[in-house]
């Protein structure tokens, strides 16, 4: 699928970023006016049935349009509406998808469509990975966070009471469709949460992009289409480059988790859903930057600059008062822990990240410095 | 791993059958006295922790010996004991494995060991596929059925109330260890159930093996080690050959499901666990043979010969009285159904199988002929 402009109602801007993974390669299509057009879905696997998985917030906005467009390609188009929110990213909710599939007209070729944010995408992807040992699925991310991060790269999962994303699969979608129009209806708090993952790509990979975000933050917060289009495109390019080199997170891919070890502890410690994932990651990046500074990898000016940008994006920069012991306990459950040692993504000089363990005392210093 | 005889307490007979799947290749090691020897586990992935998953029947027999042997290689060796039986092959039981992993010393390199029959193997494999998006696992099948079929080939799954094995993954083990000594403690009913899958390999792939089974059935039922060793080895060879050509069941692999479409309907219709899987498959093969005959593919003598062997193995050859409508409804949920059409594995002449749909009327004739 090449960048095209055949849809007269769409903005002139349409980009395609390809994820190169051999026979699991797929395109990320970025543009406006995409969700409701049958052309958007041309060339996907043929099947007797399609199933749109969405949530109670997104369904009233886009589900009818998507189902209508899919009806041109699939004889049966079903839908299942999940409760909204990270708190529902569990087996009980996942089973609603299986129930709908097994009660309906589905078979082992049925194509699933994940219409919504990161939670819908993660759950639909995991359902597709497991249903009859694997059916095709398509990501239709409707939040900034899912467009720039979670819908891309094939990580799918549900949460376990003892840890976030502990049960899941690496399972690549057939296509990702980022309709920029869907960002118009996004609550401000979720726009900010998405910006956390956009900002992330600067320190770990591209300080020119970081400069650009600093300069264009007002435009992004004002949802100017050209600014959002560039932010989504560049984020997807960086993620595609990283995932193309390390699909299953044997090494490099872990840098995408900058801010996530602290962030996951905040999310789990506060109870899933109290903090948005992007909020926890924003705050977690500030904490990870402080840790990098204490390890002698970046200077105070860099930490201050990152902190200012995170704060200006509308995100928290101070962690909740969980207590250092609880933070460390929660981080020990994180998937990045190995052999009992907690490993952190640190900034190895602006624009470059790496993973390493950190002395307990330094981590406690950071927690004391960054938490209420 | 080559066939070796370095373990003086083992029988002289030890075979290795390799599953050739590129970087997912692995050996099936077949012999006596394997489970309790550290040498059996040499060369497996190194890790901080190993977790033995077993059930309440098998644990008292072999878990201590396996854990002791693994202690030579892994600093932490945990175990989790599941309730026994197909009725427990569900999410609730699967979650016991996740709970044990997340409460213990495990991390993303922890190696799982499935010690038990097909249910333990399917659940442990699926847990390994999903835990932290994938950790290594090893199959230690202790029943004839799991040694000749379910532990080999990477199919893992749990059941859903609306269908057997509906939620799962293709996920290959690192190694399969078939300890023939474990067959000594197998209940007679389970020995017969395992013979169903052994018999299966004849009609679908190798009538010379079928002749051998007919000739050696008394020896197999008497558990003569040499006969069991040959049955396990030849079954694994045939399965390895099929799986090596079609890992994800795009086509050929489906022939391994001979008898399973009818069989799954029996299992689901009677409630999982009422009939053993092998019992249902034995009866299902007789039904599928009748269907093959009605399709003009085999003659009555072949059907009679297969029926005699299944019956002589101690397996049922008549289906329960579920009613034809219920059978057809249940078979419609089977994974082999596509686009609403039920497809059957039929014998296309002795020693050769294929998949095809069958007219509803013929299926009803078979059900009328074969059910009480």
XYZ file of C-alpha atoms in Angstrom:
744
model
C 0.000 0.000 0.000
C 1.594 3.241 -1.126
C 0.737 6.756 -0.002
C -2.285 7.713 -2.093
C -4.796 10.503 -2.289
C -7.644 8.720 -4.056
C -10.168 9.604 -1.373
C -11.399 13.120 -2.215
C -12.873 13.706 1.255
C -9.577 13.049 3.016
C -6.965 15.678 3.681
C -4.262 15.860 1.090
C -1.876 14.535 3.736
C -1.663 10.769 3.818
C 1.399 8.837 4.854
C 2.272 5.181 4.940
C 4.968 3.871 7.269
C 5.937 0.236 6.764
C 6.883 -2.155 9.543
C 9.441 -4.514 8.006
C 9.147 -7.944 9.587
C 9.518 -10.347 6.661
C 6.274 -12.232 6.081
C 4.745 -10.377 9.029
C 5.356 -6.914 7.506
C 2.470 -4.461 7.420
C 1.682 -0.811 6.709
C 0.657 1.942 9.109
C -1.637 4.242 7.162
C -1.900 7.774 8.581
C -4.433 10.308 7.331
C -7.809 11.965 7.812
C -11.235 10.595 6.934
C -10.058 6.981 6.809
C -12.282 5.019 9.196
C -15.565 5.264 7.312
C -14.268 4.466 3.814
C -14.367 0.952 2.390
C -11.217 1.757 0.399
C -9.320 1.892 3.693
C -9.902 -1.846 4.131
C -9.148 -2.979 0.572
C -6.677 -5.817 0.298
C -7.173 -7.219 3.805
C -7.623 -11.009 4.219
C -10.940 -12.211 2.833
C -13.314 -13.931 5.204
C -16.893 -14.875 5.844
C -17.070 -12.622 8.902
C -15.496 -9.553 10.482
C -15.817 -8.600 14.153
C -15.374 -5.012 15.322
C -14.191 -4.836 18.928
C -14.628 -1.439 20.558
C -15.595 0.147 23.860
C -18.597 1.991 25.233
C -16.996 5.414 24.672
C -15.803 4.921 21.110
C -18.731 2.849 19.834
C -21.238 5.732 19.559
C -18.671 7.835 17.684
C -17.296 5.514 15.019
C -18.643 1.956 15.170
C -21.534 2.481 12.754
C -19.287 4.059 10.139
C -16.661 1.334 10.424
C -19.218 -1.480 10.304
C -20.881 0.078 7.261
C -17.563 0.351 5.440
C -16.647 -3.239 6.318
C -20.017 -4.503 5.097
C -18.798 -3.831 1.570
C -16.111 -6.487 2.082
C -17.428 -9.023 4.606
C -20.828 -10.816 4.451
C -21.142 -10.817 8.246
C -19.975 -7.862 10.345
C -20.431 -8.266 14.092
C -19.479 -5.978 16.916
C -18.687 -6.360 20.581
C -18.618 -3.372 22.938
C -16.307 -3.658 25.956
C -16.446 -1.538 29.110
C -13.993 1.365 28.810
C -10.772 1.661 30.761
C -7.526 0.034 31.892
C -9.357 -1.428 34.912
C -11.180 -3.745 32.483
C -8.081 -5.017 30.712
C -8.544 -8.444 32.221
C -9.643 -11.968 31.443
C -13.311 -11.302 32.200
C -13.476 -8.607 29.556
C -11.332 -10.563 27.099
C -13.805 -13.385 27.392
C -16.570 -11.082 26.097
C -14.719 -11.146 22.775
C -14.475 -14.948 22.762
C -18.139 -15.253 23.720
C -19.150 -12.969 20.852
C -16.979 -14.868 18.378
C -18.213 -18.290 19.442
C -21.857 -17.235 19.567
C -21.757 -15.563 16.164
C -20.934 -16.443 12.593
C -17.179 -16.511 13.118
C -14.709 -19.169 12.040
C -10.929 -19.517 11.959
C -10.611 -16.944 9.193
C -12.683 -14.221 10.889
C -10.877 -10.866 10.909
C -10.965 -8.801 14.122
C -10.866 -4.990 14.038
C -9.682 -3.151 17.162
C -11.500 0.198 17.199
C -10.389 2.322 20.145
C -7.391 3.133 22.285
C -4.576 1.080 23.733
C -6.720 -1.118 25.942
C -9.016 -2.130 23.076
C -6.000 -2.699 20.830
C -4.100 -4.808 23.355
C -7.124 -6.934 24.185
C -8.313 -7.395 20.610
C -4.808 -8.292 19.511
C -4.466 -10.857 22.281
C -7.912 -12.261 21.485
C -6.872 -12.563 17.816
C -3.618 -14.283 18.852
C -5.503 -16.879 20.932
C -8.845 -17.394 19.196
C -8.611 -20.753 17.426
C -4.835 -20.346 17.877
C -4.721 -17.218 15.759
C -6.922 -15.185 13.403
C -5.992 -11.979 11.532
C -6.609 -8.579 13.077
C -6.427 -4.899 12.149
C -5.671 -1.959 14.436
C -7.911 1.115 14.151
C -6.424 3.287 16.930
C -8.542 6.298 17.897
C -6.330 7.851 20.581
C -3.017 9.632 20.171
C -1.310 7.174 22.505
C -2.426 4.143 20.533
C -1.629 5.777 17.179
C 1.952 6.598 18.143
C 2.747 3.578 20.255
C 0.535 0.742 21.393
C -1.108 -0.176 18.072
C 2.255 -0.547 16.366
C 4.622 -3.456 16.875
C 2.471 -6.428 17.830
C 2.621 -6.338 21.613
C -0.704 -7.566 22.961
C -1.668 -8.404 26.536
C -4.031 -8.281 29.451
C -3.182 -7.382 33.045
C -2.899 -9.721 36.019
C -3.633 -8.502 39.563
C 0.093 -8.901 40.257
C 1.358 -7.050 37.195
C 0.518 -5.091 34.081
C 0.608 -6.812 30.675
C 1.804 -10.031 32.279
C -0.296 -12.274 30.023
C -0.045 -11.692 26.304
C 1.590 -12.418 22.982
C 3.711 -10.916 20.264
C 1.196 -10.934 17.429
C 1.353 -8.559 14.493
C -1.715 -6.923 12.929
C -2.396 -7.004 9.194
C -2.574 -3.225 9.041
C -2.743 -0.164 11.310
C -5.053 2.689 10.280
C -4.480 5.981 12.137
C -7.383 8.292 11.363
C -6.288 11.742 12.539
C -9.919 12.900 12.602
C -10.514 10.661 15.616
C -8.141 12.854 17.635
C -10.672 15.708 17.365
C -12.989 13.946 19.820
C -10.244 12.916 22.245
C -10.550 14.281 25.817
C -7.741 16.726 26.669
C -6.397 14.463 29.393
C -5.962 11.646 26.859
C -4.323 13.967 24.352
C -1.723 14.798 27.003
C -1.294 11.117 27.833
C -0.577 10.431 24.161
C 1.974 13.235 24.053
C 3.964 11.405 26.738
C 4.718 8.606 24.263
C 5.448 11.147 21.498
C 7.917 12.982 23.756
C 9.518 9.625 24.638
C 10.904 9.162 21.126
C 13.098 12.258 21.499
C 15.387 11.279 24.393
C 15.700 7.653 23.277
C 16.249 8.171 19.545
C 15.965 11.611 17.949
C 16.721 14.939 19.620
C 15.843 16.800 16.395
C 12.321 15.454 16.877
C 12.505 16.525 20.536
C 13.371 20.069 19.405
C 10.423 19.956 17.008
C 8.038 18.838 19.778
C 9.216 21.653 22.039
C 8.609 24.162 19.249
C 5.243 22.747 18.226
C 3.745 21.821 21.603
C 1.172 24.659 21.432
C 0.115 23.483 17.953
C -0.163 19.889 19.172
C -2.240 20.899 22.198
C -4.440 22.961 19.837
C -4.805 19.795 17.689
C -3.559 21.441 14.501
C -3.858 18.685 11.879
C -0.463 19.232 10.269
C 1.306 19.105 13.638
C -0.556 15.961 14.729
C 0.157 14.328 11.370
C 3.882 14.932 11.737
C 3.951 13.794 15.369
C 2.156 10.531 14.531
C 4.243 9.902 11.431
C 7.639 10.516 13.030
C 6.696 8.500 16.133
C 5.617 5.568 13.966
C 8.801 5.814 11.891
C 10.987 5.579 14.965
C 8.948 2.756 16.443
C 8.927 0.899 13.099
C 12.697 1.195 12.889
C 13.190 -0.208 16.396
C 10.612 -3.006 16.078
C 11.968 -3.986 12.658
C 15.315 -4.724 14.315
C 14.000 -6.481 17.429
C 10.442 -7.761 17.128
C 10.405 -9.846 20.303
C 12.312 -7.499 22.582
C 15.521 -9.477 22.783
C 17.401 -6.223 23.370
C 17.050 -2.925 21.505
C 13.244 -2.821 21.630
C 13.342 -2.420 25.390
C 14.400 1.229 24.931
C 10.780 1.926 23.945
C 9.998 1.291 27.613
C 11.758 4.485 28.733
C 9.794 5.729 31.731
C 7.739 2.542 31.859
C 9.388 0.735 34.798
C 8.608 3.618 37.153
C 5.345 4.231 35.264
C 4.074 0.670 35.619
C 4.765 0.828 39.359
C 2.671 4.016 39.576
C -0.179 2.449 37.598
C -0.200 -0.763 39.635
C 0.343 1.001 42.945
C -2.521 3.438 42.381
C -4.796 0.742 40.934
C -5.102 0.427 37.177
C -7.047 3.320 35.710
C -6.413 5.901 38.445
C -3.521 7.296 36.412
C -3.699 7.035 32.634
C -0.853 4.977 31.180
C 0.559 8.046 29.439
C 0.429 10.065 32.647
C 2.393 7.400 34.484
C 4.889 7.202 31.617
C 5.309 10.993 31.575
C 6.124 11.035 35.270
C 8.176 7.839 34.902
C 10.344 9.483 32.216
C 11.169 12.316 34.600
C 12.150 9.753 37.241
C 14.224 7.753 34.738
C 15.943 10.976 33.641
C 16.877 11.713 37.254
C 18.245 8.177 37.553
C 20.263 8.698 34.348
C 21.681 11.881 35.820
C 22.669 10.120 39.046
C 24.397 7.471 36.944
C 26.405 10.272 35.332
C 24.869 9.813 31.875
C 23.074 13.168 31.387
C 23.370 16.557 33.028
C 20.923 18.492 35.153
C 20.004 20.764 32.243
C 18.738 17.786 30.247
C 16.621 16.580 33.166
C 15.174 20.053 33.625
C 14.411 20.381 29.894
C 12.606 17.029 29.761
C 10.707 17.846 32.957
C 9.556 21.204 31.513
C 8.289 19.581 28.315
C 6.442 16.816 30.167
C 4.833 19.373 32.438
C 3.956 21.706 29.547
C 2.226 18.779 27.824
C -0.170 18.660 30.763
C 1.362 15.639 32.450
C 2.298 14.994 36.097
C 6.017 15.235 36.920
C 5.848 14.106 40.547
C 5.061 10.534 41.558
C 2.445 9.496 44.107
C 3.553 8.754 47.679
C 3.540 4.974 47.517
C 6.705 4.657 49.584
C 10.044 3.516 48.205
C 9.644 -0.097 49.360
C 6.345 -0.426 47.531
C 7.772 1.115 44.348
C 10.677 -1.308 44.414
C 8.419 -4.281 45.106
C 6.186 -3.331 42.170
C 9.122 -2.736 39.850
C 10.462 -6.172 40.759
C 7.321 -7.662 39.179
C 7.905 -5.727 35.966
C 8.782 -7.830 32.924
C 12.083 -5.970 32.701
C 13.185 -7.598 35.973
C 15.415 -10.644 35.466
C 16.907 -12.882 38.121
C 15.570 -10.591 40.826
C 17.450 -7.551 39.458
C 15.444 -4.519 38.302
C 16.711 -3.111 35.012
C 15.937 0.425 33.898
C 15.916 2.139 30.534
C 18.243 5.085 31.006
C 19.259 7.952 28.722
C 22.858 7.378 27.669
C 23.293 10.944 26.499
C 20.389 12.801 24.832
C 18.974 10.812 21.892
C 20.398 7.446 22.972
C 19.008 4.914 25.451
C 20.200 1.701 27.021
C 19.134 -0.762 29.708
C 20.992 -1.367 32.918
C 20.497 -2.262 36.548
C 20.833 0.552 39.077
C 22.028 0.443 42.690
C 19.140 0.289 45.127
C 20.410 3.399 46.930
C 20.293 5.488 43.736
C 16.755 4.337 42.965
C 15.702 5.332 46.468
C 17.319 8.752 46.008
C 15.321 9.260 42.819
C 12.092 8.185 44.502
C 12.747 10.547 47.427
C 13.470 13.389 44.987
C 10.523 12.796 42.628
C 7.637 11.615 44.792
C 5.225 13.556 46.951
C 20.824 -34.441 20.782
C 21.808 -37.869 19.493
C 20.628 -41.247 20.709
C 22.894 -42.054 23.636
C 23.184 -44.720 26.276
C 25.190 -42.843 28.887
C 22.622 -43.460 31.589
C 23.386 -46.929 32.947
C 20.002 -47.285 34.683
C 18.033 -46.707 31.482
C 17.048 -49.400 29.063
C 19.404 -49.832 26.188
C 16.649 -48.497 23.931
C 16.720 -44.760 23.513
C 15.499 -42.954 20.414
C 15.514 -39.342 19.356
C 13.051 -38.058 16.786
C 13.632 -34.514 15.593
C 10.925 -32.023 14.733
C 12.357 -29.883 11.935
C 10.974 -26.358 12.168
C 13.978 -24.139 11.450
C 14.913 -22.138 14.521
C 12.008 -23.754 16.377
C 13.306 -27.319 15.833
C 13.501 -29.616 18.842
C 14.098 -33.258 19.761
C 11.674 -35.824 21.126
C 13.688 -38.109 23.391
C 12.133 -41.550 23.961
C 13.454 -44.002 26.510
C 13.181 -45.476 30.003
C 14.387 -43.955 33.264
C 14.608 -40.430 31.900
C 12.506 -38.234 34.180
C 14.634 -38.391 37.320
C 18.037 -37.866 35.709
C 19.668 -34.437 35.507
C 21.350 -35.494 32.241
C 17.895 -35.555 30.614
C 17.692 -31.789 31.027
C 21.235 -30.868 29.941
C 21.421 -28.177 27.291
C 18.048 -26.577 28.007
C 17.850 -22.762 28.271
C 19.575 -21.460 31.389
C 17.460 -19.498 33.859
C 17.171 -18.342 37.411
C 14.045 -20.417 37.963
C 12.195 -23.470 36.688
C 8.536 -24.211 37.348
C 7.148 -27.746 37.198
C 3.448 -27.799 36.334
C 1.713 -31.072 37.071
C -1.572 -32.420 38.395
C -2.797 -34.032 41.581
C -2.535 -37.550 40.124
C 0.942 -37.310 38.628
C 2.565 -35.161 41.323
C 2.892 -37.929 43.953
C 4.438 -40.269 41.362
C 7.098 -38.164 39.654
C 7.238 -34.537 40.817
C 9.849 -35.038 43.533
C 12.198 -36.874 41.182
C 11.816 -34.274 38.434
C 12.300 -31.338 40.816
C 15.395 -32.975 42.328
C 16.907 -33.519 38.889
C 16.140 -29.933 37.843
C 17.699 -28.567 41.040
C 21.065 -29.484 39.581
C 20.460 -26.945 36.794
C 18.171 -24.218 38.186
C 18.698 -22.283 41.462
C 14.940 -22.043 42.061
C 12.614 -24.931 41.235
C 8.947 -24.300 41.948
C 5.950 -26.499 41.356
C 2.256 -25.956 40.848
C -0.238 -28.815 41.125
C -3.418 -28.473 39.058
C -6.641 -30.412 39.558
C -6.689 -33.434 37.244
C -8.918 -33.797 34.204
C -10.238 -32.272 30.988
C -13.018 -30.567 32.978
C -10.337 -28.309 34.489
C -8.756 -27.278 31.185
C -10.071 -23.755 31.575
C -9.037 -20.221 32.416
C -9.499 -20.670 36.171
C -6.986 -23.500 36.260
C -4.626 -21.770 33.808
C -4.568 -18.821 36.160
C -3.176 -21.043 38.932
C -0.017 -21.268 36.821
C 0.162 -17.481 36.364
C -0.468 -16.943 40.082
C 2.356 -19.324 40.986
C 4.727 -17.680 38.512
C 3.944 -14.147 39.636
C 4.067 -15.013 43.333
C 7.357 -16.873 43.051
C 10.893 -16.225 41.907
C 10.045 -16.314 38.214
C 11.041 -13.827 35.519
C 10.828 -13.670 31.746
C 13.428 -16.432 31.329
C 11.775 -18.937 33.677
C 11.447 -22.367 32.053
C 8.167 -24.267 32.509
C 8.055 -28.073 32.616
C 4.751 -29.785 31.782
C 4.720 -33.029 33.780
C 1.569 -35.015 33.014
C -0.850 -35.893 30.253
C -2.404 -33.911 27.448
C -4.315 -31.493 29.651
C -1.229 -30.524 31.649
C 0.783 -30.206 28.439
C -1.798 -28.085 26.638
C -2.252 -25.757 29.598
C 1.419 -25.448 30.470
C 2.271 -24.774 26.843
C -0.389 -22.086 26.584
C 0.749 -20.551 29.875
C 4.325 -20.506 28.525
C 3.118 -18.899 25.288
C 1.333 -16.106 27.193
C 3.371 -15.509 30.343
C 5.267 -12.273 29.796
C 4.490 -12.841 26.084
C 6.423 -16.095 25.979
C 8.859 -18.125 28.094
C 10.491 -21.479 27.184
C 8.832 -24.756 28.098
C 9.554 -28.486 28.042
C 7.081 -31.327 27.646
C 7.381 -34.298 30.007
C 4.397 -36.385 28.883
C 3.478 -39.227 31.236
C 0.545 -40.749 29.330
C 0.597 -42.710 26.097
C -1.743 -40.216 24.453
C 0.456 -37.248 25.239
C 3.634 -39.107 24.263
C 2.335 -40.054 20.822
C 0.326 -36.956 20.027
C -0.476 -33.952 22.177
C 3.000 -33.128 23.504
C 4.437 -33.026 19.993
C 3.873 -30.211 17.518
C 3.240 -27.087 19.574
C -0.538 -26.990 19.713
C -1.541 -25.529 23.072
C -4.980 -24.451 24.271
C -7.689 -24.294 26.877
C -11.383 -25.025 26.370
C -14.256 -22.557 26.206
C -17.769 -23.545 27.284
C -18.751 -23.291 23.610
C -15.921 -25.384 22.206
C -12.843 -27.453 22.888
C -9.374 -25.930 22.438
C -10.909 -22.673 21.206
C -8.366 -20.452 22.970
C -4.723 -21.257 22.457
C -1.520 -20.797 20.526
C 0.946 -22.553 18.281
C 3.971 -22.552 20.563
C 6.758 -25.099 20.302
C 8.484 -26.664 23.312
C 12.268 -26.736 23.689
C 12.257 -30.509 24.056
C 9.867 -33.433 24.569
C 10.937 -36.217 26.951
C 8.877 -39.421 26.709
C 9.782 -41.628 29.658
C 8.356 -45.067 28.856
C 8.545 -46.036 32.545
C 5.709 -43.611 33.251
C 3.394 -45.808 31.177
C 3.721 -48.537 33.823
C 1.564 -46.532 36.235
C -1.033 -45.502 33.649
C -4.623 -46.655 34.316
C -5.811 -49.200 31.739
C -8.523 -46.868 30.498
C -5.904 -44.217 29.705
C -3.654 -46.746 27.999
C -6.552 -47.556 25.662
C -7.229 -43.877 25.109
C -3.616 -43.411 24.047
C -3.860 -46.347 21.661
C -6.597 -44.483 19.795
C -4.063 -41.862 18.685
C -1.510 -44.578 17.868
C -4.048 -46.409 15.706
C -4.892 -43.104 14.002
C -1.497 -42.879 12.316
C -2.205 -46.060 10.326
C -5.222 -45.057 8.227
C -3.956 -41.513 7.628
C -0.307 -42.264 6.805
C 1.126 -45.762 7.161
C -0.756 -49.029 6.726
C 2.439 -51.007 7.439
C 2.304 -49.486 10.931
C -1.390 -50.372 11.077
C -0.499 -54.003 10.326
C 2.128 -53.867 13.066
C -0.377 -52.479 15.597
C -2.865 -55.238 14.743
C -0.158 -57.852 15.254
C 1.209 -56.311 18.471
C -1.963 -55.151 20.178
C -1.727 -57.852 22.889
C 1.879 -56.811 23.586
C 0.853 -53.154 23.763
C -2.018 -53.902 26.123
C 0.424 -55.961 28.240
C 2.722 -52.896 28.258
C 5.720 -54.757 26.863
C 8.492 -52.140 26.793
C 9.777 -52.942 23.307
C 6.286 -52.737 21.816
C 5.501 -49.443 23.575
C 8.871 -48.030 22.501
C 8.162 -48.810 18.852
C 4.597 -47.471 19.025
C 5.739 -44.178 20.559
C 8.685 -43.817 18.191
C 6.782 -44.529 14.978
C 3.865 -42.298 16.057
C 6.250 -39.425 16.785
C 8.051 -39.965 13.474
C 4.806 -39.655 11.525
C 3.646 -36.659 13.524
C 7.060 -34.974 13.164
C 6.942 -35.474 9.407
C 3.480 -33.919 9.121
C 4.150 -31.019 11.509
C 7.480 -30.279 9.819
C 5.597 -29.633 6.589
C 2.692 -27.652 8.057
C 3.351 -26.203 11.505
C 0.298 -23.941 11.678
C -2.244 -26.265 10.111
C -2.622 -24.451 6.810
C -3.545 -27.749 5.186
C -1.806 -31.120 5.573
C -1.608 -31.035 9.369
C -5.377 -31.233 9.606
C -5.183 -34.954 8.714
C -3.940 -35.526 12.269
C -7.473 -34.638 13.315
C -8.894 -37.853 11.825
C -11.777 -38.833 14.096
C -11.576 -35.553 15.983
C -14.549 -33.689 14.491
C -16.966 -36.398 15.607
C -14.845 -36.942 18.723
C -14.914 -33.306 19.834
C -18.703 -33.301 19.472
C -18.902 -36.347 21.738
C -16.610 -34.764 24.339
C -18.468 -31.442 24.341
C -21.912 -33.048 24.182
C -21.219 -35.358 27.106
C -19.462 -32.637 29.113
C -15.679 -32.512 29.074
C -14.187 -35.365 31.034
C -17.082 -37.823 30.800
C -15.379 -39.475 27.824
C -11.601 -39.414 27.673
C -10.301 -37.583 24.618
C -8.835 -40.813 23.217
C -12.119 -42.662 23.732
C -13.974 -40.004 21.787
C -11.330 -40.079 19.044
C -11.508 -43.870 18.838
C -15.259 -43.746 18.336
C -14.893 -40.691 16.062
C -12.496 -42.592 13.787
C -15.066 -45.333 13.329
C -17.650 -42.692 12.423
C -15.244 -40.939 10.046
C -14.456 -44.290 8.427
C -18.159 -44.884 7.828
C -18.380 -41.402 6.306
C -15.400 -42.194 4.079
C -17.131 -45.357 2.946
C -20.355 -43.495 2.140
C -18.272 -41.038 0.111
C -16.971 -43.995 -1.869
C -13.404 -43.673 -0.651
C -12.919 -46.937 1.262
C -14.741 -50.240 1.309
C -16.734 -51.954 4.006
C -13.865 -54.332 4.804
C -11.635 -51.397 5.744
C -14.297 -49.943 8.020
C -14.800 -53.316 9.685
C -11.055 -53.783 10.146
C -10.598 -50.361 11.761
C -13.650 -50.911 13.957
C -12.284 -54.270 15.161
C -8.925 -52.775 16.076
C -10.471 -49.819 17.922
C -12.724 -52.186 19.851
C -9.896 -54.614 20.603
C -7.895 -51.686 22.017
C -10.622 -51.288 24.631
C -12.265 -48.267 23.085
C -15.940 -47.484 22.416
C -17.075 -47.862 18.810
C -20.629 -46.542 19.216
C -21.413 -42.876 19.868
C -23.656 -41.577 22.642
C -27.280 -40.694 21.790
C -26.907 -36.923 21.588
C -29.237 -36.661 18.581
C -28.078 -35.752 15.081
C -29.014 -32.073 15.399
C -26.886 -31.675 18.517
C -23.940 -33.473 16.913
C -24.130 -31.186 13.887
C -24.461 -28.065 16.025
C -21.409 -29.054 18.065
C -19.382 -29.937 14.975
C -20.236 -26.517 13.542
C -18.343 -24.944 16.450
C -15.290 -27.061 15.701
C -12.240 -25.164 14.446
C -12.367 -27.201 11.261
C -15.643 -25.470 10.345
C -15.181 -22.582 7.923
C -17.831 -20.283 6.532
C -20.516 -22.371 8.216
C -19.435 -25.561 6.410
C -18.281 -28.546 8.465
C -15.193 -30.189 7.032
C -14.189 -33.758 7.878
C -10.928 -35.643 7.720
C -11.726 -38.683 5.601
C -9.687 -41.700 4.566
C -8.927 -41.364 0.882
C -7.973 -44.991 0.531
C -6.155 -46.795 3.391
C -3.008 -44.899 4.461
C -4.024 -41.561 2.941
C -6.267 -38.832 4.389
C -7.772 -35.592 3.148
C -10.231 -32.943 4.295
C -13.548 -32.264 2.687
C -17.080 -31.152 3.449
C -19.767 -33.841 3.452
C -23.461 -33.594 2.546
C -25.636 -33.172 5.615
C -27.679 -36.243 4.690
C -24.598 -38.493 4.635
C -23.474 -37.212 8.024
C -26.920 -37.967 9.423
C -26.771 -41.488 7.977
C -23.455 -42.051 9.715
C -24.798 -40.727 13.013
C -27.874 -42.961 12.727
C -25.657 -45.973 11.952
C -23.023 -45.347 14.650
C -24.889 -43.923 17.646
C -26.945 -45.605 20.325
